[in-house]
mmCIF file of C-alpha atoms in Angstrom:
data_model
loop_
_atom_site.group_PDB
_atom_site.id
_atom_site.type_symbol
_atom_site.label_atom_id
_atom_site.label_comp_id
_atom_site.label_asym_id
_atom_site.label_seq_id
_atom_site.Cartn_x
_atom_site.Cartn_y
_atom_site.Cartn_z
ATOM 1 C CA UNK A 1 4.443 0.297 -26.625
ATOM 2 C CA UNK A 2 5.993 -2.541 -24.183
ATOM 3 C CA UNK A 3 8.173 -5.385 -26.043
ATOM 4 C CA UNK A 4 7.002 -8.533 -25.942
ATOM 5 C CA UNK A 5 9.775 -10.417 -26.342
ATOM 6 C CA UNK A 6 10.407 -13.369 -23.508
ATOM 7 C CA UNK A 7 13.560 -13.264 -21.388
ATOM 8 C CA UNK A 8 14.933 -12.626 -18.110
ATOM 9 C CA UNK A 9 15.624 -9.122 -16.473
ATOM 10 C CA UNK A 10 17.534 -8.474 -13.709
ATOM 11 C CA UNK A 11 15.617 -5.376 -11.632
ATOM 12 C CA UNK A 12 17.650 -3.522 -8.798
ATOM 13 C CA UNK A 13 16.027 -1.401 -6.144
ATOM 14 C CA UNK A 14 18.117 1.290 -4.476
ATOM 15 C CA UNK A 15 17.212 2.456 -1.541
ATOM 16 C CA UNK A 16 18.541 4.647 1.359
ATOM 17 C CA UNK A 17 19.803 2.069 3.445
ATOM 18 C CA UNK A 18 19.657 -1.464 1.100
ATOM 19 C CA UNK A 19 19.770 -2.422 -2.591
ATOM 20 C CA UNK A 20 17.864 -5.120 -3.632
ATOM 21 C CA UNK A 21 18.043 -7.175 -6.936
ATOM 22 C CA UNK A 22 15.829 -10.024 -8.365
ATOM 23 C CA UNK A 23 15.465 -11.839 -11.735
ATOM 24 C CA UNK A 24 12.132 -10.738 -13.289
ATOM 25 C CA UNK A 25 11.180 -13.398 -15.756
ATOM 26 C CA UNK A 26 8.725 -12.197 -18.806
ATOM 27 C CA UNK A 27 5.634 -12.716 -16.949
ATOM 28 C CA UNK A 28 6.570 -10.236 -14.062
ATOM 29 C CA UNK A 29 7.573 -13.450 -11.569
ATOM 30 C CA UNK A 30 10.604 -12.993 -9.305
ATOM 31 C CA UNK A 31 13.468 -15.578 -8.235
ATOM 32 C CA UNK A 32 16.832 -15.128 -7.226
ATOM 33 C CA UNK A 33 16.287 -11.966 -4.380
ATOM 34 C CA UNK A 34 18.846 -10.467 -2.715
ATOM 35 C CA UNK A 35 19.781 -7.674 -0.430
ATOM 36 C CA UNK A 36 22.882 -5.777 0.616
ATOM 37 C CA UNK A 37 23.934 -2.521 2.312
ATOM 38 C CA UNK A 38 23.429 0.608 0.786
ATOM 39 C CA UNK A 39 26.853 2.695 1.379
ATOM 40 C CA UNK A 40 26.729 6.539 1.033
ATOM 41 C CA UNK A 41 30.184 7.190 1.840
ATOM 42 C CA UNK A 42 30.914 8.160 -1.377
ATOM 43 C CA UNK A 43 30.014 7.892 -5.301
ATOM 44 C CA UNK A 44 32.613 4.684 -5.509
ATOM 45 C CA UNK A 45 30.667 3.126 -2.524
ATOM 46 C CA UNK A 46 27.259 3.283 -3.427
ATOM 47 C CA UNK A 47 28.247 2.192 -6.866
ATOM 48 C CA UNK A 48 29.907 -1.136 -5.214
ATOM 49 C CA UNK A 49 26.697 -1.787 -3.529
ATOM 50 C CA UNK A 50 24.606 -1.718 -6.836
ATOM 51 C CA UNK A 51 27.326 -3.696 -8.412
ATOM 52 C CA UNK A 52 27.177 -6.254 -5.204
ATOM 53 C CA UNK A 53 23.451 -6.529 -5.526
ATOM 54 C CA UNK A 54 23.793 -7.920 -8.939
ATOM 55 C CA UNK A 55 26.742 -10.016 -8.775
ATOM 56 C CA UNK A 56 24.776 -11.812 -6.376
ATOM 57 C CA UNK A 57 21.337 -12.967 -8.604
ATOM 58 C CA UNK A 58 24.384 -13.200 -11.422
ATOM 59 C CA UNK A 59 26.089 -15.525 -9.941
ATOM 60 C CA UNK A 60 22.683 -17.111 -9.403
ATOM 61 C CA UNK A 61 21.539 -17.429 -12.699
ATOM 62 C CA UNK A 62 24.851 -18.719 -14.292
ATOM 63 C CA UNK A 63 25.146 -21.483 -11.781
ATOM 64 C CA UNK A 64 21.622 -22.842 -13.424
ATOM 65 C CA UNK A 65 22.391 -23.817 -16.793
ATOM 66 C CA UNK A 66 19.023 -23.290 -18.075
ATOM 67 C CA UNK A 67 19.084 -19.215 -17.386
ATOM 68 C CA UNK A 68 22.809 -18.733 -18.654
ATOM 69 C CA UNK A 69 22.698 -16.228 -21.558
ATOM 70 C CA UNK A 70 19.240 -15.141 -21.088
ATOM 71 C CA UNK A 71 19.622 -12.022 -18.685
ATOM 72 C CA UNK A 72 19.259 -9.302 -21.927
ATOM 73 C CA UNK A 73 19.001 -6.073 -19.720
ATOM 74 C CA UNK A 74 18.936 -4.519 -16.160
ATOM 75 C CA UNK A 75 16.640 -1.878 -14.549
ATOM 76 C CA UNK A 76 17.508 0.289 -11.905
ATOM 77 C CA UNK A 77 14.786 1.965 -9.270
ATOM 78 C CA UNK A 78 17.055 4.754 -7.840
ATOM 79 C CA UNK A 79 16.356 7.918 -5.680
ATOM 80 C CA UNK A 80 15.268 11.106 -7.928
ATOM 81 C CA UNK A 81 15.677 13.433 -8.898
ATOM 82 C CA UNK A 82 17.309 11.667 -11.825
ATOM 83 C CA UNK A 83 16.971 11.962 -15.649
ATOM 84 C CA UNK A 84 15.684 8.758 -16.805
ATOM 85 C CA UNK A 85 16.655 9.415 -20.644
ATOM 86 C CA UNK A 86 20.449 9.173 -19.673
ATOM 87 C CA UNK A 87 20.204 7.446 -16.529
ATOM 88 C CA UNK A 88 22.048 10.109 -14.619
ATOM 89 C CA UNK A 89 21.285 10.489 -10.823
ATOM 90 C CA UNK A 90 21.415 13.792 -10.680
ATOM 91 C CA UNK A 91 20.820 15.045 -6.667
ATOM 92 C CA UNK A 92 19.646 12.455 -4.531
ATOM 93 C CA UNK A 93 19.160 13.896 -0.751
ATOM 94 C CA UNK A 94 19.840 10.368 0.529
ATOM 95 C CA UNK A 95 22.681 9.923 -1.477
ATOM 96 C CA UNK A 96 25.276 13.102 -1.376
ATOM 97 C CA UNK A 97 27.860 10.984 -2.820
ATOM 98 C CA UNK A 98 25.867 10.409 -6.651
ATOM 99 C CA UNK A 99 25.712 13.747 -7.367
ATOM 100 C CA UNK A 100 25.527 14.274 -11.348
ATOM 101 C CA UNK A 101 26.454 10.143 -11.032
ATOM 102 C CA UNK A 102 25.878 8.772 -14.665
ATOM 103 C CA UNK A 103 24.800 5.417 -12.779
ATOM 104 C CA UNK A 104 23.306 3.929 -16.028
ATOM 105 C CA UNK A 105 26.384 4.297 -18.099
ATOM 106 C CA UNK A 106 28.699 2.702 -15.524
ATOM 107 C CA UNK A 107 26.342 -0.539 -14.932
ATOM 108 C CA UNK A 108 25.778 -0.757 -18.901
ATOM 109 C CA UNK A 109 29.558 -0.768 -19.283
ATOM 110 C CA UNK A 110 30.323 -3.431 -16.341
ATOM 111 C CA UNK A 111 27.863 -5.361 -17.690
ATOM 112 C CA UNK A 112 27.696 -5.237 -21.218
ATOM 113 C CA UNK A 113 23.872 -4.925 -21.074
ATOM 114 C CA UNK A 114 21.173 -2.270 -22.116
ATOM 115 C CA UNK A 115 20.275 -0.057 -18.534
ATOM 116 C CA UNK A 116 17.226 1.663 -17.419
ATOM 117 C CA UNK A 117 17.107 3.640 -14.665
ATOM 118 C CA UNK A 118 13.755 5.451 -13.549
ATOM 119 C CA UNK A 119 12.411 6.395 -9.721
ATOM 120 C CA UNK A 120 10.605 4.179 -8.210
ATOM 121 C CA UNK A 121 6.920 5.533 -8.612
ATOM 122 C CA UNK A 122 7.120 5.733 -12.441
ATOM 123 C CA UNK A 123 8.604 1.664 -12.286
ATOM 124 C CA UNK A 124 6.382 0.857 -9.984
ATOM 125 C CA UNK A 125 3.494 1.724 -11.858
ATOM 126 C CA UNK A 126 4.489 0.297 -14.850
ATOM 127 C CA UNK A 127 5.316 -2.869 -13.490
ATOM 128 C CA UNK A 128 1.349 -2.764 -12.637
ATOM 129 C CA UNK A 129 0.541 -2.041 -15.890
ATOM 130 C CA UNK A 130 2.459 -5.142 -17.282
ATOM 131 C CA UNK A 131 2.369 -7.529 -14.715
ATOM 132 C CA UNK A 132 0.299 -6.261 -11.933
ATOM 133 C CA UNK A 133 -3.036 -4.728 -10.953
ATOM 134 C CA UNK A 134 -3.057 -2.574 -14.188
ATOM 135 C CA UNK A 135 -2.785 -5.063 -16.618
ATOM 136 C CA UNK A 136 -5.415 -5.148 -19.703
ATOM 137 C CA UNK A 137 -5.758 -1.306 -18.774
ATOM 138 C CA UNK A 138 -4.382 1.598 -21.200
ATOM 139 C CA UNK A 139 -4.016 4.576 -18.901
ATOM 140 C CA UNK A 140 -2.570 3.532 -15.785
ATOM 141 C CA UNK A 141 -1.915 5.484 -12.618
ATOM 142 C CA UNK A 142 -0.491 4.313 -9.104
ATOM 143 C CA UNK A 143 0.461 5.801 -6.085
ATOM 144 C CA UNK A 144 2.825 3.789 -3.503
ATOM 145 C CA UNK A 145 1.956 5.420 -0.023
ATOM 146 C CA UNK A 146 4.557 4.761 2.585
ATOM 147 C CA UNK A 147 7.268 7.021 4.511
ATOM 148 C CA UNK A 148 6.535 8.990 1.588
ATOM 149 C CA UNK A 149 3.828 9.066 -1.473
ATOM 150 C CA UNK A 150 4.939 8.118 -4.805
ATOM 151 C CA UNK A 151 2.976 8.107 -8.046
ATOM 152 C CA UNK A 152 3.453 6.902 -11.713
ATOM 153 C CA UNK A 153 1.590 7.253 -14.604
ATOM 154 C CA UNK A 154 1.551 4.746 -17.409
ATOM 155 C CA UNK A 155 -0.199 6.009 -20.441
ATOM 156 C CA UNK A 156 -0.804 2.911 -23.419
ATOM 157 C CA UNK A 157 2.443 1.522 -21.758
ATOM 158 C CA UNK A 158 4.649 4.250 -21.760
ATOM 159 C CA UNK A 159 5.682 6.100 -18.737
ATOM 160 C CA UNK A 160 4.757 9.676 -18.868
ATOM 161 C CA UNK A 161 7.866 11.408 -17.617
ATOM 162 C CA UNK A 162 7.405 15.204 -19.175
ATOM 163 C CA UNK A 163 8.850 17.114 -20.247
ATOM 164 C CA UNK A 164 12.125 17.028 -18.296
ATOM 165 C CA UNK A 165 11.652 13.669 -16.803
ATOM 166 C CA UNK A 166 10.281 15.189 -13.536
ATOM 167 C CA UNK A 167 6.451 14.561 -14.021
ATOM 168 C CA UNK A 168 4.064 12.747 -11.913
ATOM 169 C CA UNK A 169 5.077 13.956 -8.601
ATOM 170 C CA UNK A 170 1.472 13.256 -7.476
ATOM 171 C CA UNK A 171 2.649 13.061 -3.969
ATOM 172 C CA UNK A 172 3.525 16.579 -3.522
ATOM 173 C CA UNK A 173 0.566 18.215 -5.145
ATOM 174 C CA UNK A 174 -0.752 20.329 -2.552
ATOM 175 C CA UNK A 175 -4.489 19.935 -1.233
ATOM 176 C CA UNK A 176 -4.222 22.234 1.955
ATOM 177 C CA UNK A 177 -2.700 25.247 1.424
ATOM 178 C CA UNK A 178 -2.435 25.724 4.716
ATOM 179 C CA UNK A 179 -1.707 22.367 6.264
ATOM 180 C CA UNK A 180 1.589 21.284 7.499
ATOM 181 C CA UNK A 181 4.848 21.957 5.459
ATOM 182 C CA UNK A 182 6.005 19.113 3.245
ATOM 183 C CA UNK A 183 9.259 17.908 3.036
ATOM 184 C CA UNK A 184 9.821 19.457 -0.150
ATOM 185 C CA UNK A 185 8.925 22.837 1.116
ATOM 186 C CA UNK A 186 5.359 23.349 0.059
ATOM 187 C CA UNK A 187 2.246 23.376 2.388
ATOM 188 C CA UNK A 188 -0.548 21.015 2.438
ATOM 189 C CA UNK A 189 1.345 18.492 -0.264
ATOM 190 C CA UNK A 190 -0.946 14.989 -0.017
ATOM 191 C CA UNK A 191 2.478 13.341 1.983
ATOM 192 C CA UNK A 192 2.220 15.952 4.535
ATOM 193 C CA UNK A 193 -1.388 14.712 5.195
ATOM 194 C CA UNK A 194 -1.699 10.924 4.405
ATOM 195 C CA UNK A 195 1.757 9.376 4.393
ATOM 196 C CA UNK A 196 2.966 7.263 7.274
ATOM 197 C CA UNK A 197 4.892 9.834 9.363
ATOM 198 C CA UNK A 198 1.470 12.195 8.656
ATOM 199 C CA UNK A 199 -0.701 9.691 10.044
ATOM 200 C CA UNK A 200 1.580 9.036 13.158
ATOM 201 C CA UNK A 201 2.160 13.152 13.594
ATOM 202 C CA UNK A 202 -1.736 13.241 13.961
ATOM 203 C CA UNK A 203 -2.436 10.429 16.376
ATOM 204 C CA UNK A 204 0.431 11.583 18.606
ATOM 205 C CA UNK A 205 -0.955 15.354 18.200
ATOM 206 C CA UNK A 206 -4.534 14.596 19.204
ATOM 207 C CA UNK A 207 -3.149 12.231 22.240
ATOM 208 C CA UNK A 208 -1.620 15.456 23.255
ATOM 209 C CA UNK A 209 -4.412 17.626 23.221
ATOM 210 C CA UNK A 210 -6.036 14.963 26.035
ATOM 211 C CA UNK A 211 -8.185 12.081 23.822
ATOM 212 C CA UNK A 212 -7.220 8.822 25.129
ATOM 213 C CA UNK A 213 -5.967 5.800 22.948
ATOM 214 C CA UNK A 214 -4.321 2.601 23.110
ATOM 215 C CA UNK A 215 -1.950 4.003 20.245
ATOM 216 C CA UNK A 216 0.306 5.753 23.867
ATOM 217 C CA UNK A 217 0.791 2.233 25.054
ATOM 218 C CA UNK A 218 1.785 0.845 21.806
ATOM 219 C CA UNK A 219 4.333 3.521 21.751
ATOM 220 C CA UNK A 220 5.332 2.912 25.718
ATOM 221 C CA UNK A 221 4.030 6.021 26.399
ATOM 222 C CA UNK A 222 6.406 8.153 23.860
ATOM 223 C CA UNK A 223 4.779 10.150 21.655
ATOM 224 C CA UNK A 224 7.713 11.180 19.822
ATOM 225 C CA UNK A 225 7.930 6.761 19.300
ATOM 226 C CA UNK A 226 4.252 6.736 17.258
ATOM 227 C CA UNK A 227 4.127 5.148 13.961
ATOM 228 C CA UNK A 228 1.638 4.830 11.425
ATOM 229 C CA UNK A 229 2.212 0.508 12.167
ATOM 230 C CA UNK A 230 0.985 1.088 15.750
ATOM 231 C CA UNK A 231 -2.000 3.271 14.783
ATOM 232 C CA UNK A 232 -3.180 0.579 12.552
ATOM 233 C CA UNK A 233 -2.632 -1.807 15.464
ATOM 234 C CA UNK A 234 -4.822 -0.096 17.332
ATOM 235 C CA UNK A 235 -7.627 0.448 14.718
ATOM 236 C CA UNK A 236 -7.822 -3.485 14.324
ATOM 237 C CA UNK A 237 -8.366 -4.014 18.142
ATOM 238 C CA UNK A 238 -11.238 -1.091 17.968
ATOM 239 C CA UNK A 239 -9.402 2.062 19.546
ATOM 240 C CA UNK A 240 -11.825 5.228 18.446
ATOM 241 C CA UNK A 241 -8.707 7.576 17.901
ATOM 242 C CA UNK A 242 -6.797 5.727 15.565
ATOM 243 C CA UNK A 243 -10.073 4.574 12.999
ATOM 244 C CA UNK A 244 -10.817 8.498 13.369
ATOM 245 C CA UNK A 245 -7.035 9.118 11.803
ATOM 246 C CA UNK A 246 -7.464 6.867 9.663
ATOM 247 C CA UNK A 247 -11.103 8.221 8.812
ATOM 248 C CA UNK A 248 -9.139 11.417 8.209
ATOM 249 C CA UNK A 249 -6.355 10.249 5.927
ATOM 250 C CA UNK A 250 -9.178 8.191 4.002
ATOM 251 C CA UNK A 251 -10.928 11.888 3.444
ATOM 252 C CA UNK A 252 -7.797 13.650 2.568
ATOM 253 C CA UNK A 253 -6.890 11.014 0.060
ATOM 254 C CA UNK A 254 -10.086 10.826 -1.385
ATOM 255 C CA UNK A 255 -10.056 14.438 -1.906
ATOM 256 C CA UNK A 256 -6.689 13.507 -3.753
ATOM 257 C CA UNK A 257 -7.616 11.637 -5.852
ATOM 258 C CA UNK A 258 -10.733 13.492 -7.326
ATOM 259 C CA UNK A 259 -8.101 15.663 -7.859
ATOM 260 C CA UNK A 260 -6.199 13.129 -10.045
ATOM 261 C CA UNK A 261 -9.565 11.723 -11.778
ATOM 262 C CA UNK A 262 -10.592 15.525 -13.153
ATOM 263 C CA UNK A 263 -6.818 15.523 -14.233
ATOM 264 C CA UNK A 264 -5.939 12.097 -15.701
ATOM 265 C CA UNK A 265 -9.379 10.579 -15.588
ATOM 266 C CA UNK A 266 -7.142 6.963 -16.056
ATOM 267 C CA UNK A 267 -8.554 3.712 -16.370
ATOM 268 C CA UNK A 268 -7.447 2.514 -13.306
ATOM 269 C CA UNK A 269 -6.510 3.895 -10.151
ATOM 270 C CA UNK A 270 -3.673 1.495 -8.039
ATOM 271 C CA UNK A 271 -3.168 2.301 -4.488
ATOM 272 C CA UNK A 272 0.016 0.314 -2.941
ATOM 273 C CA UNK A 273 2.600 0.659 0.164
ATOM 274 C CA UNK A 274 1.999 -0.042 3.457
ATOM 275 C CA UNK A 275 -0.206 2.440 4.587
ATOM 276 C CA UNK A 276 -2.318 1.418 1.446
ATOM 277 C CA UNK A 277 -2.451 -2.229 3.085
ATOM 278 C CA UNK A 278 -3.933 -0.193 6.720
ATOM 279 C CA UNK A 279 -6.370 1.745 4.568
ATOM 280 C CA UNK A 280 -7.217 -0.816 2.010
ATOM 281 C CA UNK A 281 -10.849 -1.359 4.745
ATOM 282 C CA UNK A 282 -11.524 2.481 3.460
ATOM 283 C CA UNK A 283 -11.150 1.688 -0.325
ATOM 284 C CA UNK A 284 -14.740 1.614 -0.366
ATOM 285 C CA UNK A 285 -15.673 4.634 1.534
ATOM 286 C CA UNK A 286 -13.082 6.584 -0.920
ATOM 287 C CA UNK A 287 -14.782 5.007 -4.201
ATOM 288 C CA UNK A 288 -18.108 6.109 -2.639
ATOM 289 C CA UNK A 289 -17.276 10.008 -2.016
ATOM 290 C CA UNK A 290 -15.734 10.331 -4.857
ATOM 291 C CA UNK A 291 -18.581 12.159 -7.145
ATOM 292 C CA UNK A 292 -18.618 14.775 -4.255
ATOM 293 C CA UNK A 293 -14.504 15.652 -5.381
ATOM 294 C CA UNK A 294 -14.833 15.389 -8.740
ATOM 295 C CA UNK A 295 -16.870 17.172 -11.683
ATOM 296 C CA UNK A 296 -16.065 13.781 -13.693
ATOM 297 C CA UNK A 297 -19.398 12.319 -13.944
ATOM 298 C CA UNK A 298 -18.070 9.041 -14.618
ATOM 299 C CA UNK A 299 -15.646 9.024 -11.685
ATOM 300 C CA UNK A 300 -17.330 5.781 -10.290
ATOM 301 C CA UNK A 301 -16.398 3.545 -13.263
ATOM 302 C CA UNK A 302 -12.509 3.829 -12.449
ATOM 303 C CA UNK A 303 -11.737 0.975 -10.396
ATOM 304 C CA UNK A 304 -9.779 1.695 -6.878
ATOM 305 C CA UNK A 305 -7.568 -1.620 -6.432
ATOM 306 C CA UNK A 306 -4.403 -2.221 -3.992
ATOM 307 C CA UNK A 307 -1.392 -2.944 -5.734
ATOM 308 C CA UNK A 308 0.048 -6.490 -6.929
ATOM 309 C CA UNK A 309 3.671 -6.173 -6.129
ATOM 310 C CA UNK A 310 4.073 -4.801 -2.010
ATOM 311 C CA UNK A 311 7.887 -5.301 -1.326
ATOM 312 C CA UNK A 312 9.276 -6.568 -4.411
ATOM 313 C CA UNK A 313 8.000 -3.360 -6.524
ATOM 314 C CA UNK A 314 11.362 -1.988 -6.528
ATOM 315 C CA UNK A 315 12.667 -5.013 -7.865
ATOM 316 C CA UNK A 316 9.653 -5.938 -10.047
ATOM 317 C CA UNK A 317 9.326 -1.683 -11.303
ATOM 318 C CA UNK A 318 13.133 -1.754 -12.705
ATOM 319 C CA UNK A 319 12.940 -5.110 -14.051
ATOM 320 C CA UNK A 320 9.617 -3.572 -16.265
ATOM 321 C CA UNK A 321 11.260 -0.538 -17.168
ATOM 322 C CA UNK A 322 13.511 -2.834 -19.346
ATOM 323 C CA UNK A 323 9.955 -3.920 -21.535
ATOM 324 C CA UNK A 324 9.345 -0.961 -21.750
ATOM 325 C CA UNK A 325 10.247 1.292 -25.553
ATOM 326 C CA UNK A 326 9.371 4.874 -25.840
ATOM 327 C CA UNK A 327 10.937 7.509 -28.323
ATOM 328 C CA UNK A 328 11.090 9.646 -25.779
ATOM 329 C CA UNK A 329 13.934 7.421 -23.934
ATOM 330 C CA UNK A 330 16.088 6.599 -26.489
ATOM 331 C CA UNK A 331 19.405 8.072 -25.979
ATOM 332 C CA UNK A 332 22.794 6.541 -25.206
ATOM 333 C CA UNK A 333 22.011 5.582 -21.617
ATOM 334 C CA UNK A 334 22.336 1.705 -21.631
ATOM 335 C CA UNK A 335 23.925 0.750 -24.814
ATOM 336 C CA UNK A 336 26.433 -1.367 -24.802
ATOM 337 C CA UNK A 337 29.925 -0.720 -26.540
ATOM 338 C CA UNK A 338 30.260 -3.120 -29.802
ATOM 339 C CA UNK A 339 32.633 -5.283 -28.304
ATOM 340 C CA UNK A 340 30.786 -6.098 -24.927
ATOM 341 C CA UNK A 341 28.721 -9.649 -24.651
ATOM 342 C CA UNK A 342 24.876 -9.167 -24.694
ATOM 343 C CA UNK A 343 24.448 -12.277 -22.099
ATOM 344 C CA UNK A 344 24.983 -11.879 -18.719
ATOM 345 C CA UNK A 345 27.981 -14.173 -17.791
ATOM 346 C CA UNK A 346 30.385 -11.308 -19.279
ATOM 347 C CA UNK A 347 33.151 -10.954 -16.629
ATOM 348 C CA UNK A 348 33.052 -7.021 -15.277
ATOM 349 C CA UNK A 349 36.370 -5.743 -15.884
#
């Protein structure tokens, strides 16, 4: 079940490139953003770039009298694969430095704070489940669709992580087995066909074959420059070839997602990222073909809604994965040593 307790959380968003960090109040509402450099030199690097991140909405938050002392955890979004009962990152591709990196241990002892750290898909959905467009729904499940295709699922306000911590990797479930190679390995995996870099592979391989499009001058006439931004340029300003992509990602996905219905059959079905925001005038057309993917005969009850959070889900996700208590985390990730303050205007050693 999720705490209810009121407070402040400070949630941190690792990325690639960036970190970002916000303070989450109760209610899901953000103040206090910031963003820094992600550095992948090494393990010491990236960890100074977290730490950076939150120095900054710390410093923040103790210069307003009214939120000093009430920061009572942090929650970390950081690149899988990662074991979220002891917040260890474990092999990040991104990150070569944080191999076997016991990230949540190291911020908890800086900080003197309890630490969460989850992937992004799992905090992002339940920061829809709390906050967002899940909320007043038991059985959550959300997919952020972007460079890649994330998913969570959120069942009575629990995460569902498995039985290793590596479930709900809805993005690489493959509906094609012989579509284009993933890049996890496997063929036909739903990011191969509907992600951002699918949908721009498409466009630029049917401009190739000879149809015309606006999408080419978008791109200065580069196909190896397409993205998935220009082709839903070009939709909105009426070019046949990209709406027939996009027709074609729309079909894929809702082929996905009878997939998930027959599986999960959740209460609510969240669709965010930015290619969810260019296919959000197909969330109809999906809803509608669903009964002809699915043997669930009550398929058409489960709503299809865009996501709350767009940017700030990171943020937002790792801040909510500090509501949220489930026997199957508890473990010594994120518990503070006897001696260390519980409010967040400790000094860091």
């Amino acid at each position: 079940m999720m705490q209810i307790s009121d407070g402040y959380f400070v949630g941190v968003d690792v990325g690639g490139t960036k970190v970002a960090a916000g303070l989450v109040n109760s209610a899901g509402e953000i103040t206090h953003r910031t963003q820094v450099p992600m550095v992948v030199a090494d393990a010491a690097a990236g960890l100074a770039s977290v730490t950076s991140a939150i120095d900054s909405v710390r410093e923040a938050t103790n210069s307003n009298p009214d939120l000093r002392g009430l920061v009572s955890g942090i929650g970390i979004c950081a690149p899988g694969p990662l074991d979220p009962r002891t917040g260890v990152v474990i092999n990040p591709p991104n990150l070569p430095g944080w191999r076997n990196f016991p990230l949540g241990d190291l911020i908890s002892k800086a900080y003197g704070l309890p630490v969460r750290v989850d992937n992004d898909g799992n905090a992002a959905a339940l920061a829809e489940a709390l906050w967002g467009s899940g909320r007043g729904y038991r059985n959550v499940f959300c997919a952020t669709i972007g460079t890649g295709i994330g998913t969570g699922i959120v069942f009575d306000g629990c995460i569902y992580h498995g039985r290793t911590g590596a479930a709900a990797e809805g993005g690489h479930t493959t509906i094609d087995y012989r579509g284009p190679r993933c890049g996890c390995g496997k063929l036909g995996c739903i990011e191969a066909l509907a992600s951002g870099p699918a949908i721009a592979r498409r466009a630029a391989e049917k401009i190739a074959a000879g149809h015309l499009s606006s999408i080419l001058e978008h791109a200065g006439g580069h196909l190896d420059r397409i993205t998935s931004e220009m082709v839903g340029r070009a939709y909105v300003a009426g070019d046949l070839l990209a709406k027939e992509v996009l027709q074609e990602t729309a079909m894929y996905l809702t082929v996905w997602l009878g997939n998930i219905v027959d599986l999960l059959e959740p209460d609510v079905m969240i669709v965010g990222g930015g290619v969810a925001s260019m296919l959000q005038p197909f969330f109809g057309e999906i809803h509608d073909r669903l009964p002809c993917w699915c043997v669930n005969l009550h398929c058409q009850e489960i709503p299809l809604v865009t996501a709350h959070y767009g940017a700030d889900a990171g943020i937002a996700g790792g801040a909510a994965l500090c509501r949220e208590t489930s026997p199957h985390l508890e473990s010594k990730v994120g518990v503070p040593s006897p001696s260390a303050s519980n409010s967040f205007d400790c000094r860091r050693p």
